[in-house]
mmCIF file of C-alpha atoms and ligand atoms in Angstrom:
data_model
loop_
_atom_site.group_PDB
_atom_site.id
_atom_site.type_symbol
_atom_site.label_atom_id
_atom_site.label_comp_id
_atom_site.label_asym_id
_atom_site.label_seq_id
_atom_site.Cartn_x
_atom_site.Cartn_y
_atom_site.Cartn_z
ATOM 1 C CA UNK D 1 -186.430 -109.861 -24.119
ATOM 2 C CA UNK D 2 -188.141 -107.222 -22.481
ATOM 3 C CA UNK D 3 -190.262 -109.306 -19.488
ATOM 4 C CA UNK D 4 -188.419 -109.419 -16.429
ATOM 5 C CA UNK D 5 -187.803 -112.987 -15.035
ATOM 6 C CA UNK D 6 -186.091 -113.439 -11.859
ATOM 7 C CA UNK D 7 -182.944 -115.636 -12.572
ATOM 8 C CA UNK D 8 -180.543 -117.294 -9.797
ATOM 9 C CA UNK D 9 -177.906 -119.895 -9.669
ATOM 10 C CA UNK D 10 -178.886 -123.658 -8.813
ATOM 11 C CA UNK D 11 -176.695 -126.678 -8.200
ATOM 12 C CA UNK D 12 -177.894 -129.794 -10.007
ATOM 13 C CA UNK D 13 -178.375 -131.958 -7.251
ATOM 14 C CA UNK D 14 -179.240 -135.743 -8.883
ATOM 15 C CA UNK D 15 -179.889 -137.221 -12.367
ATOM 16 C CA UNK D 16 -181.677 -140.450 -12.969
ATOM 17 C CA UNK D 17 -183.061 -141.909 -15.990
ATOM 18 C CA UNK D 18 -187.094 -142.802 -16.080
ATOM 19 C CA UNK D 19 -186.754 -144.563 -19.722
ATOM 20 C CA UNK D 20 -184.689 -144.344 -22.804
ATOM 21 C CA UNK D 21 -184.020 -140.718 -23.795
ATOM 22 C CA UNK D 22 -185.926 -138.929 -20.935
ATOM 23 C CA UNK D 23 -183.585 -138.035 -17.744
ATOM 24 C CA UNK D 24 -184.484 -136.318 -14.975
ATOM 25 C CA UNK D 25 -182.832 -133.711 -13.214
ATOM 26 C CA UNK D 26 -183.598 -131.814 -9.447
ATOM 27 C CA UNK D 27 -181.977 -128.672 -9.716
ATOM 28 C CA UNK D 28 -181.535 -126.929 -6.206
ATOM 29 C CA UNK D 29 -181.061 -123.409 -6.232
ATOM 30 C CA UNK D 30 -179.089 -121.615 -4.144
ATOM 31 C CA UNK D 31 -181.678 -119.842 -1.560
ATOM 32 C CA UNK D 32 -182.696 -123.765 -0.904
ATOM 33 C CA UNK D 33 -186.119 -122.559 -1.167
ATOM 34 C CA UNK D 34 -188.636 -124.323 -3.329
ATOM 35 C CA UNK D 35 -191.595 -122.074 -2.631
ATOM 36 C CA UNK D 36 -194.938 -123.762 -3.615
ATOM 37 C CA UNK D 37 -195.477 -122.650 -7.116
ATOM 38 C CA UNK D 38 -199.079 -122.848 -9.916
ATOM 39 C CA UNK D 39 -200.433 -126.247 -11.549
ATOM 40 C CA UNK D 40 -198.669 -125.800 -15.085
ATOM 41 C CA UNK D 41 -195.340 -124.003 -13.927
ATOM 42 C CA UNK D 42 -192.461 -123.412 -16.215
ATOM 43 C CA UNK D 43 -188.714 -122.873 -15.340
ATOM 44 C CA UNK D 44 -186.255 -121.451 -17.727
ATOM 45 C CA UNK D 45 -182.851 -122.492 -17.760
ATOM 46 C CA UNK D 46 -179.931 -120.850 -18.909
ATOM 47 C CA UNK D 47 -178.015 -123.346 -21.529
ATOM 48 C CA UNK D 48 -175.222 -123.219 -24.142
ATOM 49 C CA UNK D 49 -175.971 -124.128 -27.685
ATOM 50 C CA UNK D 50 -173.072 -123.928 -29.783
ATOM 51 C CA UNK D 51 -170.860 -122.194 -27.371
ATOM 52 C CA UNK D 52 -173.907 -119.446 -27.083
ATOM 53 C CA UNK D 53 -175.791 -118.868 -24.109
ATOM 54 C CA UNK D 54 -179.655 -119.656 -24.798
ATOM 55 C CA UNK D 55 -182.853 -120.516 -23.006
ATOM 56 C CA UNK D 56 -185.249 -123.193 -22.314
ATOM 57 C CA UNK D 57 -188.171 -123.707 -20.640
ATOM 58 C CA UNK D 58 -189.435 -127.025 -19.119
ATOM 59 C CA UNK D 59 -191.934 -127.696 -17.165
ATOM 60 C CA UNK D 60 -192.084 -128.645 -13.687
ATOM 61 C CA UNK D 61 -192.572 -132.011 -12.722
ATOM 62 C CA UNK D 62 -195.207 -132.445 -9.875
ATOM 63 C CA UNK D 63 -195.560 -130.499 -7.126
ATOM 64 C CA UNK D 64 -192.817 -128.658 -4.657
ATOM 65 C CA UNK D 65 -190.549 -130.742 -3.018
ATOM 66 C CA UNK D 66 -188.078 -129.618 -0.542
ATOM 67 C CA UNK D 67 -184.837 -131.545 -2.457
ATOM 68 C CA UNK D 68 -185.613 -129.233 -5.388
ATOM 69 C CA UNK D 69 -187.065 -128.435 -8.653
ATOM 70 C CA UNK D 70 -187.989 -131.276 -10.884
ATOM 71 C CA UNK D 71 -187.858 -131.192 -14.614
ATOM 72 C CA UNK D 72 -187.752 -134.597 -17.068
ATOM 73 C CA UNK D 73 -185.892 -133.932 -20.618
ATOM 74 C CA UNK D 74 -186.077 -135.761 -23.188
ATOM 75 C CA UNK D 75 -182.881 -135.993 -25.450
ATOM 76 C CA UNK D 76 -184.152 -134.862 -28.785
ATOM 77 C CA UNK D 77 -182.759 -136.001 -32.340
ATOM 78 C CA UNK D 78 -184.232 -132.876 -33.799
ATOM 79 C CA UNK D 79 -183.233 -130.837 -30.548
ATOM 80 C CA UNK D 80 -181.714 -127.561 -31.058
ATOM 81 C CA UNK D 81 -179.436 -127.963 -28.626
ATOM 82 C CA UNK D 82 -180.660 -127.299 -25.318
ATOM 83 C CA UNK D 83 -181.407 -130.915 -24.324
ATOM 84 C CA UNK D 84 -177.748 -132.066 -25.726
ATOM 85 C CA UNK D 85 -176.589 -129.400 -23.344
ATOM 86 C CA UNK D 86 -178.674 -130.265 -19.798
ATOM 87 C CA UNK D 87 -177.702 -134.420 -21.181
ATOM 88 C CA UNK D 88 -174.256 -133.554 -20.710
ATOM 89 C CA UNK D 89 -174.160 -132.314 -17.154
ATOM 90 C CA UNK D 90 -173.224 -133.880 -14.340
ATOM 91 C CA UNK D 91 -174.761 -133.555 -10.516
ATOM 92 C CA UNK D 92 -172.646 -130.655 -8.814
ATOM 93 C CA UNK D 93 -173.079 -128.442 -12.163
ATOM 94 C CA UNK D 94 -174.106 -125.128 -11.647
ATOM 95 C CA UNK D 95 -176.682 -123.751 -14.096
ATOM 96 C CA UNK D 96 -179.478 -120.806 -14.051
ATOM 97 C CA UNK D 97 -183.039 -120.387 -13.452
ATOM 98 C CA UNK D 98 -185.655 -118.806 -13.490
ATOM 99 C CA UNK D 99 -188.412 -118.610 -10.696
ATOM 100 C CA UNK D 100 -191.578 -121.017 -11.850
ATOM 101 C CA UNK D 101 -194.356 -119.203 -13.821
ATOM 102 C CA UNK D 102 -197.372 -120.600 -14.858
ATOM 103 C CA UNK D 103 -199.622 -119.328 -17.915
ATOM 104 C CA UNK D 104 -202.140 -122.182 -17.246
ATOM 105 C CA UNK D 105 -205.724 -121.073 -15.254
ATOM 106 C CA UNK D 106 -207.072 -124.518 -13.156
ATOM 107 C CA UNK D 107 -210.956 -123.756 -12.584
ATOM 108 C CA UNK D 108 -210.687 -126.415 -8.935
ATOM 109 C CA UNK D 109 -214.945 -126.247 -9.082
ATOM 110 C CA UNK D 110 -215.839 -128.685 -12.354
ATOM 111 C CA UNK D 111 -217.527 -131.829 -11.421
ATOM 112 C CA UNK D 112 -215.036 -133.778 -13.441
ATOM 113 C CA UNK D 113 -211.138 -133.493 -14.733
ATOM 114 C CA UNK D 114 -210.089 -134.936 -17.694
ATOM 115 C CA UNK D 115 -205.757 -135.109 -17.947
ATOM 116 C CA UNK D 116 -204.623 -135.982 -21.682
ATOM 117 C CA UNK D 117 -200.481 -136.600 -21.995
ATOM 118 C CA UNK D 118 -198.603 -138.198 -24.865
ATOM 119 C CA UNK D 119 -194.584 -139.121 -24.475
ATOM 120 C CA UNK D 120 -192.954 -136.625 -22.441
ATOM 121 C CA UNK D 121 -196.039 -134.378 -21.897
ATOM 122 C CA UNK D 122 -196.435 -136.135 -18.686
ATOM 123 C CA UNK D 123 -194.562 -133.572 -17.193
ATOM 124 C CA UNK D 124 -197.191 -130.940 -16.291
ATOM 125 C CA UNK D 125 -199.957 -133.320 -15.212
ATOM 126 C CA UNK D 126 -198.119 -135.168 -13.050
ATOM 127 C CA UNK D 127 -198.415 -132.192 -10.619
ATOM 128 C CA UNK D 128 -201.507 -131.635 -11.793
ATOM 129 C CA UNK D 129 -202.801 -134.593 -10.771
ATOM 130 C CA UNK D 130 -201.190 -134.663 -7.388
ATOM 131 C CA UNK D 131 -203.233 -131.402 -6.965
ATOM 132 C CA UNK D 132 -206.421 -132.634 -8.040
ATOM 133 C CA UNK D 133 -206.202 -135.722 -6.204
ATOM 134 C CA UNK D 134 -205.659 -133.630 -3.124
ATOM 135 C CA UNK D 135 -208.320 -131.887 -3.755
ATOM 136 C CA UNK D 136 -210.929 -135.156 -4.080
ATOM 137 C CA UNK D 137 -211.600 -134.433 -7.663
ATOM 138 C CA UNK D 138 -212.343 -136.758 -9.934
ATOM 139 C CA UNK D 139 -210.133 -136.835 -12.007
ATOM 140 C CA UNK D 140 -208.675 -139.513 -14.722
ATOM 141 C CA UNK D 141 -205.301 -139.623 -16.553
ATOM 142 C CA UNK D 142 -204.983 -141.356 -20.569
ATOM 143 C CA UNK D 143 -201.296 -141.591 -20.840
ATOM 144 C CA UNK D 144 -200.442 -142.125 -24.982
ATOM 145 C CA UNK D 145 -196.966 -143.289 -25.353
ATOM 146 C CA UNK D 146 -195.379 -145.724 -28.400
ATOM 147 C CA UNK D 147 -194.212 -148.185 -25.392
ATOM 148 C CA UNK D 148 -194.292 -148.923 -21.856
ATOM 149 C CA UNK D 149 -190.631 -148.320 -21.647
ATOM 150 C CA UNK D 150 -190.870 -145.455 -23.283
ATOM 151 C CA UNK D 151 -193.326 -144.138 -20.552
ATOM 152 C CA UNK D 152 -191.579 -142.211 -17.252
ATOM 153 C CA UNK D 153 -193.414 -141.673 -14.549
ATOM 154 C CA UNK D 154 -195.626 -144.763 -14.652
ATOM 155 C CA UNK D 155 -195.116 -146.074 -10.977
ATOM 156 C CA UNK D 156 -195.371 -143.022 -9.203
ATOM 157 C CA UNK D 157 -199.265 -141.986 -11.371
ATOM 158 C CA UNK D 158 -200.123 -145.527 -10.740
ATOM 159 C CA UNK D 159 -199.897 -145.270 -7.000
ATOM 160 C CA UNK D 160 -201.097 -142.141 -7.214
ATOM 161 C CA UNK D 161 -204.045 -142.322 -9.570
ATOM 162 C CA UNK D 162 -204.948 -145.930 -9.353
ATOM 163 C CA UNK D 163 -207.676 -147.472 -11.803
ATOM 164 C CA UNK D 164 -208.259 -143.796 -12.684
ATOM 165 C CA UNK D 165 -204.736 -143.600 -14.798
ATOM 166 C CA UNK D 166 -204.808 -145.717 -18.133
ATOM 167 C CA UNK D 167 -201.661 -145.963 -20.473
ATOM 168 C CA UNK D 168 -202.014 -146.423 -24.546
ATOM 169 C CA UNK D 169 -199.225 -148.612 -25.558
ATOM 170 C CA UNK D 170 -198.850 -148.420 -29.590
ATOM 171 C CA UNK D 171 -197.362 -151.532 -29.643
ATOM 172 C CA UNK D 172 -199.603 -153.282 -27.601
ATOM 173 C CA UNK D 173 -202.614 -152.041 -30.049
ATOM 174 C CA UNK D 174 -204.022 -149.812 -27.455
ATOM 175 C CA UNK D 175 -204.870 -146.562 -28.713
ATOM 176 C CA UNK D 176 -206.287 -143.944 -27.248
ATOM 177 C CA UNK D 177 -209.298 -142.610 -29.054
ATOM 178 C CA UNK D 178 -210.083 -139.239 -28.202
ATOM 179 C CA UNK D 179 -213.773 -138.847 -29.395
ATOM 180 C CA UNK D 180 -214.762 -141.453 -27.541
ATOM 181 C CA UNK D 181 -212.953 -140.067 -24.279
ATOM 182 C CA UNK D 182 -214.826 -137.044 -24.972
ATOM 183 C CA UNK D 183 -218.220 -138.162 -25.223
ATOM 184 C CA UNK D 184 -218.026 -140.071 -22.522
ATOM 185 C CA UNK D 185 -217.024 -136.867 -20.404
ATOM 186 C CA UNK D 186 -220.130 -135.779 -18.167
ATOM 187 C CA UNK D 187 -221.123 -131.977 -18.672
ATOM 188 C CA UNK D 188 -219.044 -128.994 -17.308
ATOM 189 C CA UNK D 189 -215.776 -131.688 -17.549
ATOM 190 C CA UNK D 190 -212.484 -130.075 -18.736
ATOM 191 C CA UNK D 191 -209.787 -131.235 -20.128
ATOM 192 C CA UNK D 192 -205.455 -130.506 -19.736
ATOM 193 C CA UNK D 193 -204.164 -131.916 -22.291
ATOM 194 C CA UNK D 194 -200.376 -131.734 -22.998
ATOM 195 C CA UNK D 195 -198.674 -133.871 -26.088
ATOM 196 C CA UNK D 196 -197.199 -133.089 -29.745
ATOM 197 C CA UNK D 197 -198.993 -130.545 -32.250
ATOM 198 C CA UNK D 198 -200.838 -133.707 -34.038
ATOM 199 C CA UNK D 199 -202.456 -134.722 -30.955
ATOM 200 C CA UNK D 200 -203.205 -131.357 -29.999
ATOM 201 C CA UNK D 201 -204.865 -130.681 -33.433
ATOM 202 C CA UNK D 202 -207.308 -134.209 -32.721
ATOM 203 C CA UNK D 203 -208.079 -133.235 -29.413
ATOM 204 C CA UNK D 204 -209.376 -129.886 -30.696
ATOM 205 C CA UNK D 205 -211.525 -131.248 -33.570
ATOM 206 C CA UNK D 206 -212.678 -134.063 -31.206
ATOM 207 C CA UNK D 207 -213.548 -131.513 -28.749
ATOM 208 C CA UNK D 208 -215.627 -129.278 -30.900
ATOM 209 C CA UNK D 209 -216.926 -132.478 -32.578
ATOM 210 C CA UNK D 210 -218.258 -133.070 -29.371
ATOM 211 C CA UNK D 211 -220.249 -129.671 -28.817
ATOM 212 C CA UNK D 212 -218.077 -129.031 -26.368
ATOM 213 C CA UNK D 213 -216.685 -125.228 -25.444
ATOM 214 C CA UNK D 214 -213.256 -124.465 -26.437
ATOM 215 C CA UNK D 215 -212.289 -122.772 -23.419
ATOM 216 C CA UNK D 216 -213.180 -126.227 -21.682
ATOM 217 C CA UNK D 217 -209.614 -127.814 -23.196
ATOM 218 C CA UNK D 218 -206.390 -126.172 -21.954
ATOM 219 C CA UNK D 219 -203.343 -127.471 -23.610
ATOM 220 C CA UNK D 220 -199.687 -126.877 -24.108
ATOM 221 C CA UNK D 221 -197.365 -128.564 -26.135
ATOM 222 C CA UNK D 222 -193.307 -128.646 -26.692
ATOM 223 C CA UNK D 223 -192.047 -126.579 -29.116
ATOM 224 C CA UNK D 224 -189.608 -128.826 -30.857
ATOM 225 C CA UNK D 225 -192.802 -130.978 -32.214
ATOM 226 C CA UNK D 226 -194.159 -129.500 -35.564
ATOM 227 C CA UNK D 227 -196.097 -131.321 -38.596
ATOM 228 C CA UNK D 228 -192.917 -130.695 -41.007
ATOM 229 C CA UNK D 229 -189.266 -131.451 -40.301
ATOM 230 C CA UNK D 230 -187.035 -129.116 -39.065
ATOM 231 C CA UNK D 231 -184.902 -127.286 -42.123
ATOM 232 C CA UNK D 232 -183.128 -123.966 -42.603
ATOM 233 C CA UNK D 233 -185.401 -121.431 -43.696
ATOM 234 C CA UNK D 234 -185.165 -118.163 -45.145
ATOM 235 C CA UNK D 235 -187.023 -114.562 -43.171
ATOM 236 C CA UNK D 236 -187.241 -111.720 -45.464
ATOM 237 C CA UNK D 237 -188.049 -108.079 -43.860
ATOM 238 C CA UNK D 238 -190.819 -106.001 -45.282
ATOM 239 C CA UNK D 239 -189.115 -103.149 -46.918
ATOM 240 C CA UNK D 240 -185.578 -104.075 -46.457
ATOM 241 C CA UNK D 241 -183.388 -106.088 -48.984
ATOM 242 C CA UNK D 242 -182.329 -108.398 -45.712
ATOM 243 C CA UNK D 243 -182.175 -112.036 -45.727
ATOM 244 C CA UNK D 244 -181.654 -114.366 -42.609
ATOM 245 C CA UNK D 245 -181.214 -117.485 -42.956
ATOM 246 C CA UNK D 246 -182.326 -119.646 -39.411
ATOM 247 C CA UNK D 247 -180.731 -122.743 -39.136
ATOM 248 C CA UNK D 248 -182.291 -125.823 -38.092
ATOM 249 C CA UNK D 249 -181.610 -125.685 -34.890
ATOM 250 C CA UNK D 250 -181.749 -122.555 -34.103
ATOM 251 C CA UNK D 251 -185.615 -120.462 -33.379
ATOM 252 C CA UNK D 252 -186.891 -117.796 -35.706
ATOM 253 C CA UNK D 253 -186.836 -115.659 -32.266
ATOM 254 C CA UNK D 254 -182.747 -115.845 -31.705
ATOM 255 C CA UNK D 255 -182.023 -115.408 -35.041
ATOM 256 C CA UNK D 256 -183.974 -112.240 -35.510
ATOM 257 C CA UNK D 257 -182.955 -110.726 -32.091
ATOM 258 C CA UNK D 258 -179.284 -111.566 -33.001
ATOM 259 C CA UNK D 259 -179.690 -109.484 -36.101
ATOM 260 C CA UNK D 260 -180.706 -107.147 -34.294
ATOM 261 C CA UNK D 261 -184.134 -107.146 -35.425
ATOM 262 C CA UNK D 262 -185.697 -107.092 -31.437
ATOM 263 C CA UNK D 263 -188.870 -109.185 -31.098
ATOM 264 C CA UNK D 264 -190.433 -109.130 -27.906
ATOM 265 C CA UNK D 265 -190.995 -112.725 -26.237
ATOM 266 C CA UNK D 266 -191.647 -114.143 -22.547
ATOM 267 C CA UNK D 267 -192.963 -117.840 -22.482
ATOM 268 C CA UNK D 268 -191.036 -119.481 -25.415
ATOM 269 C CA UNK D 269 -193.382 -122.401 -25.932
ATOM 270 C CA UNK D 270 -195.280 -121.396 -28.395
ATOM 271 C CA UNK D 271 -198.124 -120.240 -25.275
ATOM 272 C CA UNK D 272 -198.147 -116.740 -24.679
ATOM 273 C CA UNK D 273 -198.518 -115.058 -28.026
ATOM 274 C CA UNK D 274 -195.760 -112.367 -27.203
ATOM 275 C CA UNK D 275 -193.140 -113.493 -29.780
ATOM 276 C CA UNK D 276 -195.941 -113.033 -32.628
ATOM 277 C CA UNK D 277 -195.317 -111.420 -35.598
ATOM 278 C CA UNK D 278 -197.064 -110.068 -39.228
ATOM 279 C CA UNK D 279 -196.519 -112.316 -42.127
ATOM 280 C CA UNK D 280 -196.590 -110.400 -45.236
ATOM 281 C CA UNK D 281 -195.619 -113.204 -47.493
ATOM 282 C CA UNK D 282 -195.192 -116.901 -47.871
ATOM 283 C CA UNK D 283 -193.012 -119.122 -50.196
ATOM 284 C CA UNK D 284 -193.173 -122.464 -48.917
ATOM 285 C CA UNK D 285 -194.644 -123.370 -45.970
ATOM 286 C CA UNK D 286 -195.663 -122.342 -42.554
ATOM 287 C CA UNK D 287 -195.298 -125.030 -39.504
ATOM 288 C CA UNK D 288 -197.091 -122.880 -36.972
ATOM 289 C CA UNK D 289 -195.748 -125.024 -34.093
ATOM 290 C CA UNK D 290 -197.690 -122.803 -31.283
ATOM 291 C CA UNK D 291 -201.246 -122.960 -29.340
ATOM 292 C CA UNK D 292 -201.278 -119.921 -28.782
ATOM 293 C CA UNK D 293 -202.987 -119.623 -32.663
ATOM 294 C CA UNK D 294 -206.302 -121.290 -33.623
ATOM 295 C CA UNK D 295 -206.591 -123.125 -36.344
ATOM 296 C CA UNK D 296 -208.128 -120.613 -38.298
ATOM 297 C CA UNK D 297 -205.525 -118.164 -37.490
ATOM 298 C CA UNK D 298 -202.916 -120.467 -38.300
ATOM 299 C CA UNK D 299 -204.811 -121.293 -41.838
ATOM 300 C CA UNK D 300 -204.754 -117.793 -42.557
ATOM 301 C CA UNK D 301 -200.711 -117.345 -42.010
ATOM 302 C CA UNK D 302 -201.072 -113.416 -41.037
ATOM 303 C CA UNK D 303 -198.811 -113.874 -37.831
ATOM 304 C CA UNK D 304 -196.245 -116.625 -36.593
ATOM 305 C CA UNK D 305 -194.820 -117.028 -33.240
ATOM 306 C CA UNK D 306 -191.608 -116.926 -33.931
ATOM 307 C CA UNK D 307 -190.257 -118.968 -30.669
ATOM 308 C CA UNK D 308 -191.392 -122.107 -31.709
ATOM 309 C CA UNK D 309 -192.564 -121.773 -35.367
ATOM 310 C CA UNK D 310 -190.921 -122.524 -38.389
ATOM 311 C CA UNK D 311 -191.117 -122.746 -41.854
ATOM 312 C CA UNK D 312 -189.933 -124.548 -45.444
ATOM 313 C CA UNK D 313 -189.178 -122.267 -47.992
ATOM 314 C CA UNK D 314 -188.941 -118.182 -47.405
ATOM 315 C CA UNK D 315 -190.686 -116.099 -45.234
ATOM 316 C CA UNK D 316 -191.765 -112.387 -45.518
ATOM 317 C CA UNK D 317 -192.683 -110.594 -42.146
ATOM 318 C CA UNK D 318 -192.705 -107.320 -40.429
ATOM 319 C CA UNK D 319 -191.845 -107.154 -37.232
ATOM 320 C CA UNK D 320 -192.846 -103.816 -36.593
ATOM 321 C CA UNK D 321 -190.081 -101.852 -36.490
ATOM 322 C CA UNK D 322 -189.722 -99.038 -37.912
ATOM 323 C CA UNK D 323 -186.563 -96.573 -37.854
ATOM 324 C CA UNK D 324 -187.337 -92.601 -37.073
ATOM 325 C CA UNK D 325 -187.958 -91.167 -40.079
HETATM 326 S S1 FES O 1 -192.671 -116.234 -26.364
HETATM 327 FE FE1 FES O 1 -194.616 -117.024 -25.784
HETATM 328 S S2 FES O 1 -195.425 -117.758 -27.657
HETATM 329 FE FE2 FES O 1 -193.411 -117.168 -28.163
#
């Protein structure tokens, strides 16, 4: 990896559990110094995945607090690891992070905020919203989750948000229609919207359905949610008689930079674009996993972030390396 974060050592102070398979842990670091940080900040965390030291990112949930930074994890079935590893600490652990970073740009002068979460995408807007309600914005929250237990966070956005927060229970029959959201949005509204890839995909066809301006809907997602399942897949390199296999639970990104094959990254959420590299050559089937990518781009299957994205089948690429001749 060639950005530079800035990593130091932080005692996990407190777990607690918000609903079945999300926990939530404050991490203090050492310095005791939880600086006010950006609407939309990331942490990574250092985390062993089969004995091997990896990274995550999660996002920060709401805004600085003096007992420490808050992320929410959900325990994943498909997980690669990383949330099996943070499940199985205990308060007094010692793990490392990274300071916050934020990729996401908050314009604080629209006439009207629109926040958009499904299951644990909560996690972001929850500080978002504390910041816009600060602010005397108006602003609404649509919360789509398959439960009210499965929903964290409920009682601290309804106190916060009031009438202006309103969960989508699947199994109460309350669906959250997204067109309709968005045409009821006054002009110069945005929208943060952070859920899984097929909600992302609606929200962007309902948006431009609506005549509305792209740049108008900010989103993020988490990278273990992807249209296909996660299988091994095969990466062949332009020119080169190598074959890596990536295992299911590992990312196209390790895999290649453990080879030795050194692709640049920074974010890995699928946000940034940094990780992205050339497709020459499909056999199978892309699951671009990113939004970093439009739609377009991601129909035509020239480039792949490899942090997040996977595939079924075999994949050519180049990753741009080329050895002195
Ligand atoms: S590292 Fe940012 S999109 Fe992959």
């Amino acid at each position: 990896m060639r950005f530079q974060d800035n990593w130091s050592t932080a005692t996990l102070v407190s777990t607690r559990d918000l609903a079945p398979g999300i926990r939530e842990f404050i991490l203090r670091p050492d310095n005791h110094v939880c600086a006010p940080y950006a609407v939309g900040s990331h942490l990574k965390l250092s985390v062993l995945v089969g004995g091997q030291p990896d990274v995550r990112s999660y996002s920060l949930v709401g805004e600085a607090e003096p007992q420490g930074y808050r992320i929410a994890v959900r325990l994943a079935e498909d997980s690669r690891g990383g949330s099996r590893y943070l499940w199985s600490l205990q308060p007094g652990a010692r793990v490392d992070v990274t300071s916050p970073t934020s990729l996401l740009q908050v314009d604080w002068q629209r006439p009207q905020y629109c926040l958009v979460a499904g299951g644990i995408g909560i996690t972001p807007l929850l500080g978002a919203a504390q910041a816009l309600m600060r602010k005397g914005a108006d602003v609404s929250l649509h919360y789509a989750v398959r439960s009210r237990r499965d929903a964290a966070y409920v009682e601290e956005l309804s106190t916060l948000l009031g009438e202006r927060l309103t969960v989508y229970a699947a199994d109460e029959s309350r669906r959250l229609d997204l067109a309709q959201l968005f045409s009821g949005l006054s002009g110069g509204a945005t929208v943060l919207l952070c859920g899984p890839m097929r909600m992302l995909d609606a929200a962007r066809s309902a948006w431009s359905g609506c005549g509305r301006a792209p740049t108008d809907l900010s989103y993020e997602t988490f990278g273990s949610s992807g249209r296909l399942a996660a299988e091994p897949f095969k990466v062949r390199l332009r020119g080169s008689r190598e074959e890596i296999i990536v295992p299911r639970d590992r990312s196209m990104l390790d895999v290649l930079n453990a080879a030795g094959h050194e692709v640049m990254a920074d974010c890995r959420r699928g946000e940034c674009g940094v990780c992205a590299i050339d497709v020459v050559e499909v056999e199978g089937e892309i699951d671009h996993r990113d939004v970093f990518f439009s739609a377009e781009q991601k129909h035509e299957n020239r480039k792949l972030c490899t942090c997040v994205s996977r595939a079924h089948g075999v994949v050519t690429v180049d990753t741009l390396e080329r050895t002195d001749a």
